[in-house]
Coordinates of C-alpha atoms and ligand atoms in Angstrom, one line a residue:
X1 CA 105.9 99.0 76.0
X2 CA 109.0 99.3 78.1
X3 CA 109.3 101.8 80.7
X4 CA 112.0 102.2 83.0
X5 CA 111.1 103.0 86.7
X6 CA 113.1 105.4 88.8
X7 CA 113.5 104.3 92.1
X8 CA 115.7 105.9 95.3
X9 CA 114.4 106.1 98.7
X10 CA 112.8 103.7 101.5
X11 CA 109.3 105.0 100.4
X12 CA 110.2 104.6 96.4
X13 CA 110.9 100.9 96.8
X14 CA 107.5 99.9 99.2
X15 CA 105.1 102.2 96.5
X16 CA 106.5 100.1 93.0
X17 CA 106.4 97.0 95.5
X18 CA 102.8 95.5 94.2
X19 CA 102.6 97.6 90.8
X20 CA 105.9 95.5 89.4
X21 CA 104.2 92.1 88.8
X22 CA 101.0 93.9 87.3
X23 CA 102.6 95.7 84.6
X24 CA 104.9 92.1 83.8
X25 CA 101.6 90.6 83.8
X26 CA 100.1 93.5 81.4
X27 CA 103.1 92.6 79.2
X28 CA 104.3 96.6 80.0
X29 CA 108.1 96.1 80.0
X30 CA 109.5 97.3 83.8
X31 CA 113.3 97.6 84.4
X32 CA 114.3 99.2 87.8
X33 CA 117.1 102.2 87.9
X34 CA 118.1 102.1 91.6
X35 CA 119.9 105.8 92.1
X36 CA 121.1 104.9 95.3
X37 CA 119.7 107.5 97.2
X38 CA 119.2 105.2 100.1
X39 CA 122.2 102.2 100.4
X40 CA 122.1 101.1 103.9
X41 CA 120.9 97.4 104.2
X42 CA 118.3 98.7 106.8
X43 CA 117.5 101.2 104.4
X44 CA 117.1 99.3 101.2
X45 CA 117.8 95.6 100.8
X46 CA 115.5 94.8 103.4
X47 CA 112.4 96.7 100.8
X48 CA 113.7 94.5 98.5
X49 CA 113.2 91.1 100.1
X50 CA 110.2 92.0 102.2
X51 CA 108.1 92.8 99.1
X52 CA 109.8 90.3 96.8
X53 CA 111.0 92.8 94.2
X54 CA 113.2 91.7 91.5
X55 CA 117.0 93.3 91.8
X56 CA 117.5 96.6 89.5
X57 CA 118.8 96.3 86.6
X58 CA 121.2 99.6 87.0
X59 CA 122.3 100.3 90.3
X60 CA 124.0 103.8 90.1
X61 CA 125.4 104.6 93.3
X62 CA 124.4 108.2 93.8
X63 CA 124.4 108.0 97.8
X64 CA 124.3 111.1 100.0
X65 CA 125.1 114.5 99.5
X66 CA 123.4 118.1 99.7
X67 CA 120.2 118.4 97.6
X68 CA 121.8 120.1 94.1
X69 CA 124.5 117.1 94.3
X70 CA 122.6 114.5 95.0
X71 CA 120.2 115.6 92.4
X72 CA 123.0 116.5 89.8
X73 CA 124.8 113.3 90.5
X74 CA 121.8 111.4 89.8
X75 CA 120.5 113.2 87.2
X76 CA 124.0 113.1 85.5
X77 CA 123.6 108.8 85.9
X78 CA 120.2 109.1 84.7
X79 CA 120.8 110.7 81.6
X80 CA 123.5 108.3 80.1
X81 CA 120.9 105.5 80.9
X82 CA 117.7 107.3 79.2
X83 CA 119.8 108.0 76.5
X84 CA 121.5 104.5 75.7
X85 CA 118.3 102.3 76.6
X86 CA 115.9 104.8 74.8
X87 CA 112.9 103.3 77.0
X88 CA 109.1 104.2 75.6
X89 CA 108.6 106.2 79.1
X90 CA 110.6 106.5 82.8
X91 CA 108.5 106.2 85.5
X92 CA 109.2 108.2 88.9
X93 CA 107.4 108.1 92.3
X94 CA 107.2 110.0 95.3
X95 CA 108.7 113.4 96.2
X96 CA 112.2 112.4 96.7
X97 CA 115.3 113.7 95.1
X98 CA 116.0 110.8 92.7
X99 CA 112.1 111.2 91.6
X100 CA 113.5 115.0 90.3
X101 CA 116.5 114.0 88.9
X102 CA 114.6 111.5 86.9
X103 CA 112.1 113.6 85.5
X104 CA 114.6 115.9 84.4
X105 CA 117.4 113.9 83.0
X106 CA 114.1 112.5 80.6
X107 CA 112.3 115.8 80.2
X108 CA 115.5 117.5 78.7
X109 CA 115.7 114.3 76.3
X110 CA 112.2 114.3 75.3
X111 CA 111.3 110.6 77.2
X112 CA 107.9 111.3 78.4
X113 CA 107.7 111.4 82.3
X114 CA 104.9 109.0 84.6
X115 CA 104.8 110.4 87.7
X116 CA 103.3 108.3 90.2
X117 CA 101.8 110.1 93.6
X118 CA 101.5 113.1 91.6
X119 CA 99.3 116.2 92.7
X120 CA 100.0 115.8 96.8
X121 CA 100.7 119.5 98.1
X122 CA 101.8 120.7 101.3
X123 CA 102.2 124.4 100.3
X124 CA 105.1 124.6 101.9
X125 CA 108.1 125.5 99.6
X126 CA 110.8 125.3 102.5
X127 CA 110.5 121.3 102.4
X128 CA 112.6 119.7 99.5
X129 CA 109.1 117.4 99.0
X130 CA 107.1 120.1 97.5
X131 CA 109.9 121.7 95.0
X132 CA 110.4 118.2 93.9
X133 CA 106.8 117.8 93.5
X134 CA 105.9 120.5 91.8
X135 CA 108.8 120.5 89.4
X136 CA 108.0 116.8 88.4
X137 CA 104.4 117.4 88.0
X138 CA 105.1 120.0 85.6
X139 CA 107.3 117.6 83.6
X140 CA 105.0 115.0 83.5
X141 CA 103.4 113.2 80.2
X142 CA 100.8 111.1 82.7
X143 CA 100.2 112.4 86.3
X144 CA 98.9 109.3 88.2
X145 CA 97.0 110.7 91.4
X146 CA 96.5 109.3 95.0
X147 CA 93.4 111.5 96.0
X148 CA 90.4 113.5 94.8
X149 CA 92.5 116.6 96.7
X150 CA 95.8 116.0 94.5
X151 CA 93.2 116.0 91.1
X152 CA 92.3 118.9 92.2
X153 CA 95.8 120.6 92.9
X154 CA 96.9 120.0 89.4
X155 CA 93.7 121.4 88.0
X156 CA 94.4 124.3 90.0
X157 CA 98.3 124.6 88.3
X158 CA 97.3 123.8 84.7
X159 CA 97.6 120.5 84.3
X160 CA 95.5 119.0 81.5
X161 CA 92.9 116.9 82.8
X162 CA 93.3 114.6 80.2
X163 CA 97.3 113.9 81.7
X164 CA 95.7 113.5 85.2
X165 CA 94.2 109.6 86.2
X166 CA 93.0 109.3 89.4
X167 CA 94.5 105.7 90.6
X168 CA 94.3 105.7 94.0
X169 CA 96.9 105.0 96.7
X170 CA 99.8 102.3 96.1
X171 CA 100.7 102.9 99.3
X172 CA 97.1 101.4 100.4
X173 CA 97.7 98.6 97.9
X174 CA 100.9 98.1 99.0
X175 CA 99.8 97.8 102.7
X176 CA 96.6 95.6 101.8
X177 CA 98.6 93.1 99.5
X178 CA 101.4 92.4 102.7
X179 CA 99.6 92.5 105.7
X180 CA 98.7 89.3 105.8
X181 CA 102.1 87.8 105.6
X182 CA 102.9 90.3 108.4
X183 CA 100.2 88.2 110.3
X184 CA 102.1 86.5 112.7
X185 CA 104.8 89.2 113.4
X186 CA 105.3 89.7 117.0
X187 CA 107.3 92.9 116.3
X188 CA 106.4 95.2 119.3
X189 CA 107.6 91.6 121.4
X190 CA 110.7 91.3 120.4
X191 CA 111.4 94.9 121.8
X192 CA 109.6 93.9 125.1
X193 CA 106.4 95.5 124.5
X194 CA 102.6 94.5 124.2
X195 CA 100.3 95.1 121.2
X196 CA 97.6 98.3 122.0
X197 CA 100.3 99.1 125.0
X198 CA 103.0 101.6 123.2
X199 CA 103.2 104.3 121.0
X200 CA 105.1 104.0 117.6
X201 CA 107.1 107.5 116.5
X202 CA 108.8 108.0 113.7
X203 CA 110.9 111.4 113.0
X204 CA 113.0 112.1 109.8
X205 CA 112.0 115.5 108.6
X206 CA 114.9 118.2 108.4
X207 CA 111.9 120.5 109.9
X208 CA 112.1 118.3 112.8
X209 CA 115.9 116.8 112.8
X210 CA 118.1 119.7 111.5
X211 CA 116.4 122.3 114.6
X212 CA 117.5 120.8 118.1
X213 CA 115.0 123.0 119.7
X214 CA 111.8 121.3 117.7
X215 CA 113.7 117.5 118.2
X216 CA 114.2 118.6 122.5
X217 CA 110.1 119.0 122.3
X218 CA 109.0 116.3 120.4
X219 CA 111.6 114.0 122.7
X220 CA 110.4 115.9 126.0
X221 CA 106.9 114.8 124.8
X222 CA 107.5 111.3 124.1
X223 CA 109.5 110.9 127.7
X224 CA 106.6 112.1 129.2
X225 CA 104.0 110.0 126.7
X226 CA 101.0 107.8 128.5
X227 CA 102.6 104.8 127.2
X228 CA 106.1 103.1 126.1
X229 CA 107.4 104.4 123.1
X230 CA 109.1 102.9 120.5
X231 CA 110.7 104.8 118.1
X232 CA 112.9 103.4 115.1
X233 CA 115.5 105.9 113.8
X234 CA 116.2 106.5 110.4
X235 CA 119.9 107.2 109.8
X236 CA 119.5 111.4 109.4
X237 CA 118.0 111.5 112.9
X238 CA 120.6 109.3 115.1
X239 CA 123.6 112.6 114.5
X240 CA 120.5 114.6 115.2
X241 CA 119.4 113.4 118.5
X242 CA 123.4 112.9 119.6
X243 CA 124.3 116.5 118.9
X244 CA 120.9 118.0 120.7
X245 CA 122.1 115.6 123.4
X246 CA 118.7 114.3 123.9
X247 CA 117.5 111.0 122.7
X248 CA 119.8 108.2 123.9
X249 CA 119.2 106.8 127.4
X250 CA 115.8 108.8 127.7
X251 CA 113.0 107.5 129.9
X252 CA 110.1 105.8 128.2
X253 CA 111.7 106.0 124.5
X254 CA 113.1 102.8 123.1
X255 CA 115.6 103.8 120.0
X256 CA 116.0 100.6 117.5
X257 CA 117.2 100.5 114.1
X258 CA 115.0 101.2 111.1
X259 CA 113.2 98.1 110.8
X260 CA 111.8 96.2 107.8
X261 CA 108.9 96.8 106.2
X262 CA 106.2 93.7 107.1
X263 CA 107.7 94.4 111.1
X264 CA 106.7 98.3 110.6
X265 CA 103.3 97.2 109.2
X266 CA 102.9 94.9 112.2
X267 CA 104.0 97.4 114.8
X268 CA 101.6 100.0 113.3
X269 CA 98.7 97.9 113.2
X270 CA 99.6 97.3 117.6
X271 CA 100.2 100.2 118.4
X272 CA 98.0 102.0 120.1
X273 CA 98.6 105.6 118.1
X274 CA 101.8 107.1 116.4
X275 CA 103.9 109.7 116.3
X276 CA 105.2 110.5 113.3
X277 CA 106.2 113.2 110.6
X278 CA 106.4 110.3 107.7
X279 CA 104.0 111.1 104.6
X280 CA 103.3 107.4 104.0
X281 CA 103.0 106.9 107.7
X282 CA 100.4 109.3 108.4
X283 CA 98.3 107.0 105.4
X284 CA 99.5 103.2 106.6
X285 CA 97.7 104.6 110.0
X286 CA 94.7 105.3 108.4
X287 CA 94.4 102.3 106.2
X288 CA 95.2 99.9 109.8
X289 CA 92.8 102.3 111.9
X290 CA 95.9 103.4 114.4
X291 CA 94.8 107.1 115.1
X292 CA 97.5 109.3 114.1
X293 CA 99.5 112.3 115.6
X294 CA 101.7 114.2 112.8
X295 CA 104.5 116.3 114.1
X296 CA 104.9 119.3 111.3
X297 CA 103.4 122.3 110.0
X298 CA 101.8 121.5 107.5
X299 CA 100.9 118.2 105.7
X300 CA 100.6 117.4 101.8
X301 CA 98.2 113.9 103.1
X302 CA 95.2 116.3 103.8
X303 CA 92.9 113.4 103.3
X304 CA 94.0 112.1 106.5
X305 CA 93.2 115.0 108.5
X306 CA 90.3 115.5 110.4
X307 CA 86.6 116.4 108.9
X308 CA 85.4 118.7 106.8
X309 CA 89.2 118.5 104.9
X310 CA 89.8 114.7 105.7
X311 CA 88.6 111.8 107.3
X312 CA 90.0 111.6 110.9
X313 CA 92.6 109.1 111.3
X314 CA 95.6 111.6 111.9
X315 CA 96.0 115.2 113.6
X316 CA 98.5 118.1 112.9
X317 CA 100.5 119.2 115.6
X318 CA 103.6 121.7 116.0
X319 CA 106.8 120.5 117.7
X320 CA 106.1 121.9 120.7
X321 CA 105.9 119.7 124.1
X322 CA 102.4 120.5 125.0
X323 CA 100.9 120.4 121.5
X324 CA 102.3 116.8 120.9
X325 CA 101.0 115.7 124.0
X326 CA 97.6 117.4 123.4
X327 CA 97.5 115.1 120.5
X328 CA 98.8 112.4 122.1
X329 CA 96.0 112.5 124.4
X330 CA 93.4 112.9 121.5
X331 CA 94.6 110.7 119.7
X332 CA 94.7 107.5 122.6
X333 CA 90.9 108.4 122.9
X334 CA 90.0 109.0 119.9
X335 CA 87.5 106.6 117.9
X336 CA 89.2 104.3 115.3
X337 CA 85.7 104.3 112.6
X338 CA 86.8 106.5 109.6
X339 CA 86.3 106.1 106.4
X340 CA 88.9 105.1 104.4
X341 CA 89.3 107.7 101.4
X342 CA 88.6 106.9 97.8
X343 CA 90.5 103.9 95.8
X344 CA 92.8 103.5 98.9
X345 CA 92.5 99.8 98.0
X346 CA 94.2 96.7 96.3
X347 CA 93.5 97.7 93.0
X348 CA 95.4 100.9 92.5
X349 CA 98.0 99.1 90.1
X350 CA 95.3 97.5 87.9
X351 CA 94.3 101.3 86.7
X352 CA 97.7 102.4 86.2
X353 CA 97.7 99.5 83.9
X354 CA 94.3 101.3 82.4
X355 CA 96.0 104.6 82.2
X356 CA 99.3 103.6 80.5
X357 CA 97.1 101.2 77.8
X358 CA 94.8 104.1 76.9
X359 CA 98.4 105.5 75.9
X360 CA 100.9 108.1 77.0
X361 CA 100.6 111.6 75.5
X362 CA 104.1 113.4 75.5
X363 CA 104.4 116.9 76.2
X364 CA 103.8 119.3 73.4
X365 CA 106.7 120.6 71.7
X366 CA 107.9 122.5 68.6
X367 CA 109.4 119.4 67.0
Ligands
LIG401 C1 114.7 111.4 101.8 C2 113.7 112.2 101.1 C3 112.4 112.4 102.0 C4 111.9 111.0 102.4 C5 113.0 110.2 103.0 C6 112.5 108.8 103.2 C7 114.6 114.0 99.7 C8 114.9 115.4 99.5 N1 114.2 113.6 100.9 O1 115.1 112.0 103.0 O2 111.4 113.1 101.3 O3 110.9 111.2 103.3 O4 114.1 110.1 102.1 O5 113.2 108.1 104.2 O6 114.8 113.2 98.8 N2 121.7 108.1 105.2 C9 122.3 107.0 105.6 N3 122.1 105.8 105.0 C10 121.2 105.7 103.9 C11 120.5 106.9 103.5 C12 120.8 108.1 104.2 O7 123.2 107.0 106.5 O8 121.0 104.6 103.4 C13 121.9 109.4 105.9 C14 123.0 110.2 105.3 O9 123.7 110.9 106.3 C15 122.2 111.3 104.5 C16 121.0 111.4 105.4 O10 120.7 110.2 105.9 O11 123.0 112.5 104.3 C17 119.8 111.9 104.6 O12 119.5 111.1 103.5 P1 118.8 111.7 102.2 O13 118.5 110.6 101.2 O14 119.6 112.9 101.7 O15 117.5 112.3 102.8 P2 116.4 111.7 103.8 O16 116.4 112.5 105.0 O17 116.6 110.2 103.8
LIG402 N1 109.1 102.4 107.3 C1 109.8 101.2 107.5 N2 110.6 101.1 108.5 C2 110.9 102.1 109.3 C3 110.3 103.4 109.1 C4 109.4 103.5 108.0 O1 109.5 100.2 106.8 O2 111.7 102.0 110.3 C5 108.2 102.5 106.1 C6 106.8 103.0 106.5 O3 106.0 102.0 106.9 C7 106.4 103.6 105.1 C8 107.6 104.1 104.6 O4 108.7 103.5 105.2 O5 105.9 102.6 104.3 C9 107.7 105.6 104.8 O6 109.0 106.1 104.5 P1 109.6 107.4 105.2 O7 108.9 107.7 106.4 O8 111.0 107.1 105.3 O9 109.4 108.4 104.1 P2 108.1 109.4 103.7 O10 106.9 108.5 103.5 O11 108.0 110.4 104.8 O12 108.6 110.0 102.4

């Protein structure tokens, strides 16, 4: 079987991190497409050597862009690919752009689709995420789910069961197979701070970046945090802060670089909570018990939230000062002995093995 699998963005490149050697070692075939999306070194490279992934085999240079030409140029790349290299499947992962443009540029030539993290759902159709989720789930062959929750949202919209497996989290596995080489990071000390003594924040959302009144209030809340914060800044935020002239210079908020990923494991496991409007770092939190405050509306990682619909580790707040540092607060105090949810373990790539042996079922068709 060869399958060629789709990869983009920052989060893309850490979530096929531990599945690649299990399908070589399944005998399953696994080039890497590399759209692009992402290209900085801080950004990309740094994925690649930090979880010892092989180089792509077809770099394509998409870059950045607004959504229908980043998606377009992509899918344009992709499509000449699929259709010289005729691969048995494509897999996609994630929410991101390239993840869309894959599954349509294979769709439209009849290459079934594996969408891995399929079924996560905010219900919010103003973020990019959800369109692209809901657009590739529909276009899927084999829908490979992180939760119970996401099983059940593609039950809801139609999905055959007999598409859906329910794998688990590769971010988990992904998490659980490199901590230990993150071990003896000091991360947090080489930016002058001490483990369980600063708050990590992370903000990248357009919810967030693109509306200077929502970035003023989450910055006027970490100024005024409990405890040092560290926040790294991925590259869509920096122009952000700068033009709602806040962010630079602020008391009590260190700005760094993204940093790579074994360092961001390590400074999540010491902090003492997080900030954060990340999808996969509202579930590293949970899976290094580092209580969690999420800065959005809405949130597709439910699971995380706190009981009856989750199990604790991470809170939903809006971007509003007070709310932040309500959760803040909750969060510092909170007790760090949830549960983790359901196959968020080391094993998640061993049943997408299982799933793609027991065969892929392309869509139906008039053919
Ligand atoms: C994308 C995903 C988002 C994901 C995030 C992970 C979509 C719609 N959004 O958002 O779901 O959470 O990646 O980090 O796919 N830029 C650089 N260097 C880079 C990459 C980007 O400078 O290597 C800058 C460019 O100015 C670009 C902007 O960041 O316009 C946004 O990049 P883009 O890939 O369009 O979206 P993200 O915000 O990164
Ligand atoms: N991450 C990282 N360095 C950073 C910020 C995030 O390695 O400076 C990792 C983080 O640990 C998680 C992933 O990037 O594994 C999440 O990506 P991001 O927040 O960009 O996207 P999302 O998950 O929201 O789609």
């Amino acid at each position: 079987m060869r399958i060629i699998v789709i990869v983009g963005a920052r989060p893309n490149f850490i979530k096929v991190g531990p599945l690649l050697p299990v399908l070589a070692a399944a005998g399953i075939e696994a080039p890497i497409a590399h759209t692009g999306q992402h290209y900085d070194t801080t950004m990309s490279d740094v994925f690649f050597s930090d979880l010892d992934i092989a180089p792509p085999s077809w770099l394509l240079g998409v870059g950045s862009g607004t959504h229908a030409v980043q998606t377009g140029t992509a899918m344009m790349r992709l499509e000449e690919l699929f259709a010289a290299e005729r691969p048995d499947g494509i897999m996609v992962v994630g929410d991101v752009n390239s993840t869309l443009a894959g599954a349509l540029a294979a769709a439209k030539l009849q290459i079934p689709v594996i969408h891995l993290e399929a079924g996560l759902r905010s219900g919010d159709m103003s973020m990019p995420e959800e369109v692209n989720r809901l657009v590739t789930d529909q276009l899927s062959a084999m829908l490979l789910a992180p939760t119970e929750d996401a099983v059940a949202n593609l039950g809801r919209e139609g999905v055959e069961a007999g598409r859906v497996h329910f794998v688990g989290n590769i971010m988990a596995e992904a998490l659980l197979r490199n901590l230990q080489r993150a071990e003896g990071r000091e991360a947090c000390g080489q930016h002058g701070l001490t483990a369980g003594e600063y708050v990590l924040a992370t903000i990248h959302r357009p919810e967030n970046t693109d509306h200077p009144e929502r970035l003023t209030h989450v910055v006027a809340a970490l100024a005024e945090a409990p405890l040092a914060v560290l926040m790294p800044v991925h590259p869509r935020t920096r122009p952000a802060l700068a033009e709602a002239g806040v962010g630079e210079g602020t008391p009590n908020i260190q700005l760094v670089d993204p940093v790579g990923y074994l360092d961001m494991l390590a400074l999540q496991r010491d902090a003492a909570a997080i900030v954060t409007d990340s999808g996969g770092v509202q579930e590293e939190s949970c899976m290094l018990r580092t209580p969690c405050v999420t800065v959005r509306r809405n949130t597709e990682r439910w699971v995380t939230l706190p009981p009856p619909t989750g199990v604790g580790s991470n809170r939903l707040v809006q971007a509003h000062r007070d709310d932040i540092l309500k959760g803040l607060a909750e969060a510092l105090t909170s007790s760090r002995d949830w549960q983790l949810p359901p196959l968020w373990d080391d094993r998640v790539s061993g049943r997408v093995v299982e799933a793609l042996e027991k065969g892929i079922v392309p869509l139906g068709g008039c053919e």
